[in-house]
């Protein structure tokens, strides 16, 4: 049942804080294990600290990707949530940046 007496703005419900929050469209199946599917829109917050275990938008050598941030020993690791994909270890000579933490995903249920 849906309570039609309770209305809220998407900004409040999703904690959207412009300009530090933006949307990214997913292309690929590497994060299906955490419920992120190709075609989903992700809400990304640049103000949230990228800690191990969080899903992040990372850029390695100018290639953006959605991955789970982990630490193994002293190494940063980007892990997919699909076992078909290997871990991506951040090496000393890699250009690495985190563009934000994924807070929500939105799926278009009307698409074919």
XYZ file of N, CA and C in Angstrom:
336
model
N 0.840 -1.177 0.000
C 0.000 0.000 0.000
C 0.889 1.246 0.000
N 0.441 2.257 -0.670
C 1.175 3.521 -0.736
C 0.406 4.568 0.053
N 1.095 5.262 0.928
C 0.490 6.327 1.710
C 0.568 7.609 0.907
N -0.551 8.051 0.325
C -0.536 9.241 -0.520
C -0.587 10.538 0.282
N -0.621 10.434 1.606
C -0.626 11.637 2.445
C 0.791 12.089 2.801
N 1.753 11.217 2.572
C 3.133 11.549 2.897
C 3.857 11.878 1.594
N 4.279 13.114 1.475
C 5.010 13.539 0.290
C 6.326 14.151 0.737
N 7.365 13.894 -0.021
C 8.667 14.446 0.296
C 9.377 14.766 -1.008
N 10.299 15.660 -0.963
C 11.056 15.984 -2.172
C 12.173 14.958 -2.348
N 12.557 14.698 -3.583
C 13.673 13.792 -3.835
C 14.958 14.336 -3.228
N 15.119 15.645 -3.237
C 16.314 16.242 -2.640
C 16.432 15.877 -1.161
N 15.316 15.944 -0.443
C 15.333 15.604 0.983
C 15.511 14.108 1.192
N 14.775 13.310 0.446
C 14.802 11.860 0.622
C 16.161 11.267 0.277
N 16.806 11.775 -0.781
C 18.090 11.255 -1.235
C 19.269 12.057 -0.710
N 18.984 13.073 0.107
C 20.020 13.904 0.705
C 20.919 14.535 -0.361
N 20.271 15.093 -1.396
C 21.006 15.726 -2.496
C 21.446 17.114 -2.056
N 22.756 17.342 -2.154
C 23.328 18.641 -1.774
C 24.116 19.186 -2.959
N 23.476 20.035 -3.730
C 24.160 20.638 -4.872
C 25.194 21.616 -4.337
N 26.322 21.838 -4.964
C 26.801 21.214 -6.194
C 27.640 19.965 -5.944
N 27.659 19.454 -4.725
C 28.514 18.316 -4.396
C 27.935 16.962 -4.745
N 26.733 16.945 -5.305
C 26.080 15.693 -5.657
C 25.796 15.687 -7.151
N 26.024 14.556 -7.788
C 25.767 14.471 -9.225
C 25.292 13.065 -9.577
N 24.830 12.898 -10.814
C 24.325 11.625 -11.314
C 25.291 11.023 -12.323
N 25.368 9.691 -12.307
C 26.199 8.945 -13.260
C 25.355 7.778 -13.768
N 25.382 7.539 -15.074
C 24.671 6.392 -15.639
C 25.634 5.220 -15.765
N 25.203 4.047 -15.294
C 26.033 2.844 -15.266
C 25.989 2.158 -16.627
N 27.159 1.686 -17.051
C 27.264 0.892 -18.268
C 28.107 -0.330 -17.934
N 27.486 -1.485 -17.820
C 28.224 -2.705 -17.514
C 27.608 -3.463 -16.355
N 28.134 -4.677 -16.128
C 27.554 -5.573 -15.134
C 28.477 -5.883 -13.957
N 29.531 -5.110 -13.789
C 30.519 -5.444 -12.760
C 30.028 -5.208 -11.333
N 28.918 -4.503 -11.150
C 28.440 -4.201 -9.792
C 27.086 -4.824 -9.484
N 26.678 -5.814 -10.274
C 25.378 -6.442 -10.066
C 25.242 -7.089 -8.690
N 26.333 -7.529 -8.120
C 26.289 -8.176 -6.807
C 25.844 -7.275 -5.675
N 25.891 -5.968 -5.882
C 25.386 -5.026 -4.875
C 24.133 -4.312 -5.373
N 23.509 -4.863 -6.422
C 22.246 -4.312 -6.902
C 22.356 -3.124 -7.824
N 23.524 -2.929 -8.435
C 23.718 -1.852 -9.405
C 23.814 -2.500 -10.782
N 22.876 -2.132 -11.667
C 22.774 -2.765 -12.970
C 23.013 -1.766 -14.095
N 23.414 -2.283 -15.249
C 23.639 -1.452 -16.421
C 22.376 -0.648 -16.727
N 22.546 0.638 -16.934
C 21.425 1.539 -17.197
C 20.941 2.279 -15.967
N 21.312 1.822 -14.769
C 20.919 2.523 -13.545
C 21.590 3.887 -13.486
N 20.937 4.810 -12.803
C 21.529 6.111 -12.500
C 21.992 6.066 -11.052
N 23.216 6.492 -10.821
C 23.776 6.528 -9.471
C 23.821 7.966 -8.977
N 23.483 8.149 -7.722
C 23.644 9.442 -7.068
C 24.972 9.379 -6.338
N 25.840 10.322 -6.650
C 27.208 10.334 -6.134
C 27.424 11.612 -5.340
N 27.982 11.468 -4.147
C 28.242 12.611 -3.273
C 29.746 12.798 -3.123
N 30.235 13.941 -3.561
C 31.670 14.241 -3.485
C 32.121 14.585 -2.067
N 31.173 14.907 -1.179
C 31.542 15.347 0.167
C 31.728 14.192 1.145
N 31.268 12.995 0.791
C 31.392 11.851 1.695
C 32.792 11.249 1.570
N 33.358 10.904 2.702
C 34.701 10.318 2.710
C 34.684 8.925 2.076
N 35.624 8.697 1.185
C 35.761 7.394 0.528
C 36.529 6.464 1.453
N 35.798 5.622 2.183
C 36.406 4.680 3.118
C 36.273 3.266 2.577
N 37.101 2.349 3.038
C 36.994 0.950 2.606
C 35.579 0.409 2.820
N 35.109 -0.320 1.837
C 33.778 -0.900 1.871
C 32.728 -0.082 1.161
N 33.026 1.157 0.846
C 32.064 2.013 0.158
C 32.181 1.849 -1.353
N 31.035 2.007 -2.020
C 31.011 2.012 -3.483
C 31.377 3.427 -3.923
N 32.367 3.518 -4.795
C 32.887 4.821 -5.210
C 32.928 4.939 -6.727
N 32.982 6.177 -7.178
C 33.346 6.468 -8.559
C 34.831 6.782 -8.503
N 35.624 5.891 -9.080
C 37.079 6.046 -9.078
C 37.554 6.269 -10.501
N 38.666 6.955 -10.623
C 39.286 7.173 -11.926
C 40.725 6.689 -11.828
N 41.046 5.703 -12.664
C 42.399 5.156 -12.714
C 42.933 5.393 -14.119
N 44.017 6.155 -14.183
C 44.634 6.469 -15.475
C 43.600 6.987 -16.471
N 42.783 7.918 -16.005
C 41.761 8.614 -16.777
C 40.578 7.733 -17.177
N 40.436 6.552 -16.571
C 39.310 5.662 -16.849
C 38.376 5.625 -15.639
N 37.169 6.232 -15.761
C 36.233 6.210 -14.642
C 35.588 4.836 -14.491
N 35.317 4.467 -13.238
C 34.696 3.175 -12.958
C 33.947 3.225 -11.637
N 32.968 2.338 -11.494
C 32.228 2.167 -10.245
C 32.765 0.896 -9.603
N 33.285 1.020 -8.395
C 33.882 -0.136 -7.716
C 33.731 0.013 -6.202
N 33.998 -1.067 -5.503
C 34.057 -1.044 -4.040
C 35.499 -0.773 -3.646
N 35.703 0.231 -2.829
C 37.045 0.593 -2.378
C 37.456 -0.323 -1.236
N 38.645 -0.896 -1.330
C 39.178 -1.764 -0.280
C 40.650 -1.446 -0.056
N 41.173 -1.937 1.050
C 42.590 -1.824 1.353
C 43.095 -3.219 1.693
N 44.175 -3.623 1.045
C 44.833 -4.895 1.362
C 46.269 -4.562 1.726
N 46.581 -4.741 3.003
C 47.900 -4.327 3.479
C 48.035 -2.828 3.343
N 48.951 -2.392 2.495
C 49.149 -0.952 2.241
C 48.627 -0.546 0.871
N 47.979 -1.459 0.174
C 47.526 -1.181 -1.194
C 46.039 -0.872 -1.248
N 45.708 0.131 -2.051
C 44.312 0.395 -2.369
C 43.897 -0.578 -3.462
N 42.673 -1.080 -3.329
C 42.143 -2.051 -4.282
C 40.729 -1.631 -4.655
N 40.412 -1.746 -5.937
C 39.053 -1.526 -6.407
C 38.478 -2.886 -6.777
N 37.349 -3.237 -6.141
C 36.766 -4.558 -6.349
C 35.400 -4.449 -6.999
N 35.168 -5.297 -7.978
C 33.850 -5.421 -8.586
C 32.967 -6.251 -7.668
N 31.660 -6.157 -7.881
C 30.717 -6.971 -7.123
C 30.200 -8.118 -7.990
N 30.975 -8.451 -9.002
C 30.678 -9.566 -9.886
C 31.952 -10.403 -9.940
N 31.907 -11.662 -9.534
C 33.130 -12.469 -9.462
C 33.814 -12.713 -10.807
N 33.160 -12.370 -11.889
C 33.787 -12.527 -13.216
C 34.897 -11.508 -13.470
N 34.968 -10.475 -12.639
C 35.950 -9.411 -12.854
C 37.023 -9.443 -11.769
N 38.280 -9.282 -12.162
C 39.366 -9.296 -11.173
C 39.431 -7.986 -10.390
N 40.101 -8.039 -9.261
C 40.370 -6.831 -8.487
C 41.319 -5.944 -9.275
N 41.221 -4.633 -9.057
C 42.138 -3.682 -9.691
C 42.979 -3.064 -8.587
N 44.252 -3.448 -8.543
C 45.170 -2.908 -7.544
C 45.695 -1.564 -8.043
N 45.730 -0.582 -7.156
C 46.255 0.734 -7.516
C 47.763 0.689 -7.291
N 48.488 0.803 -8.378
C 49.936 0.713 -8.337
C 50.550 2.107 -8.157
N 51.804 2.131 -7.775
C 52.509 3.387 -7.495
C 52.489 4.349 -8.679
N 52.575 3.844 -9.892
C 52.635 4.726 -11.059
C 51.246 5.045 -11.640
N 50.172 4.540 -11.039
C 48.821 4.839 -11.517
C 48.406 6.246 -11.117
N 47.667 6.902 -12.004
C 46.973 8.129 -11.641
C 45.648 7.683 -11.046
N 45.386 8.059 -9.796
C 44.196 7.588 -9.098
C 43.491 8.741 -8.419
N 42.168 8.735 -8.536
C 41.357 9.772 -7.932
C 39.981 9.175 -7.608
N 39.373 9.633 -6.530
C 37.997 9.260 -6.218
C 37.130 10.482 -6.472
N 36.111 10.296 -7.308
C 35.209 11.396 -7.661
C 33.992 11.467 -6.758
N 33.823 10.507 -5.859
C 32.708 10.560 -4.924
C 32.248 9.182 -4.502
N 31.353 9.177 -3.541
C 30.792 7.946 -2.977
C 29.356 7.798 -3.486
N 29.021 6.596 -3.924
C 27.666 6.311 -4.394
C 26.753 6.184 -3.178
N 25.667 6.949 -3.177
C 24.735 6.918 -2.055
C 23.437 6.190 -2.393
N 23.007 6.247 -3.646
C 21.745 5.626 -4.068
C 21.856 5.230 -5.534
N 20.985 4.303 -5.926
C 20.841 3.992 -7.344
C 19.375 4.098 -7.722
N 19.140 4.542 -8.939
C 17.783 4.703 -9.453
C 17.653 3.860 -10.710
N 16.545 3.141 -10.812
C 16.336 2.257 -11.967
C 15.077 2.703 -12.705
N 15.181 2.731 -14.018
C 14.046 3.076 -14.886
C 13.264 1.791 -15.177
N 12.146 1.609 -14.514
C 11.352 0.395 -14.678
C 10.497 0.423 -15.933
N 10.448 1.548 -16.606
C 9.640 1.661 -17.829
C 10.444 1.372 -19.084
N 11.766 1.281 -18.970
C 12.574 1.029 -20.161
C 12.387 -0.414 -20.633
N 12.646 -0.633 -21.876
C 12.459 -1.981 -22.458
C 13.603 -2.875 -22.128
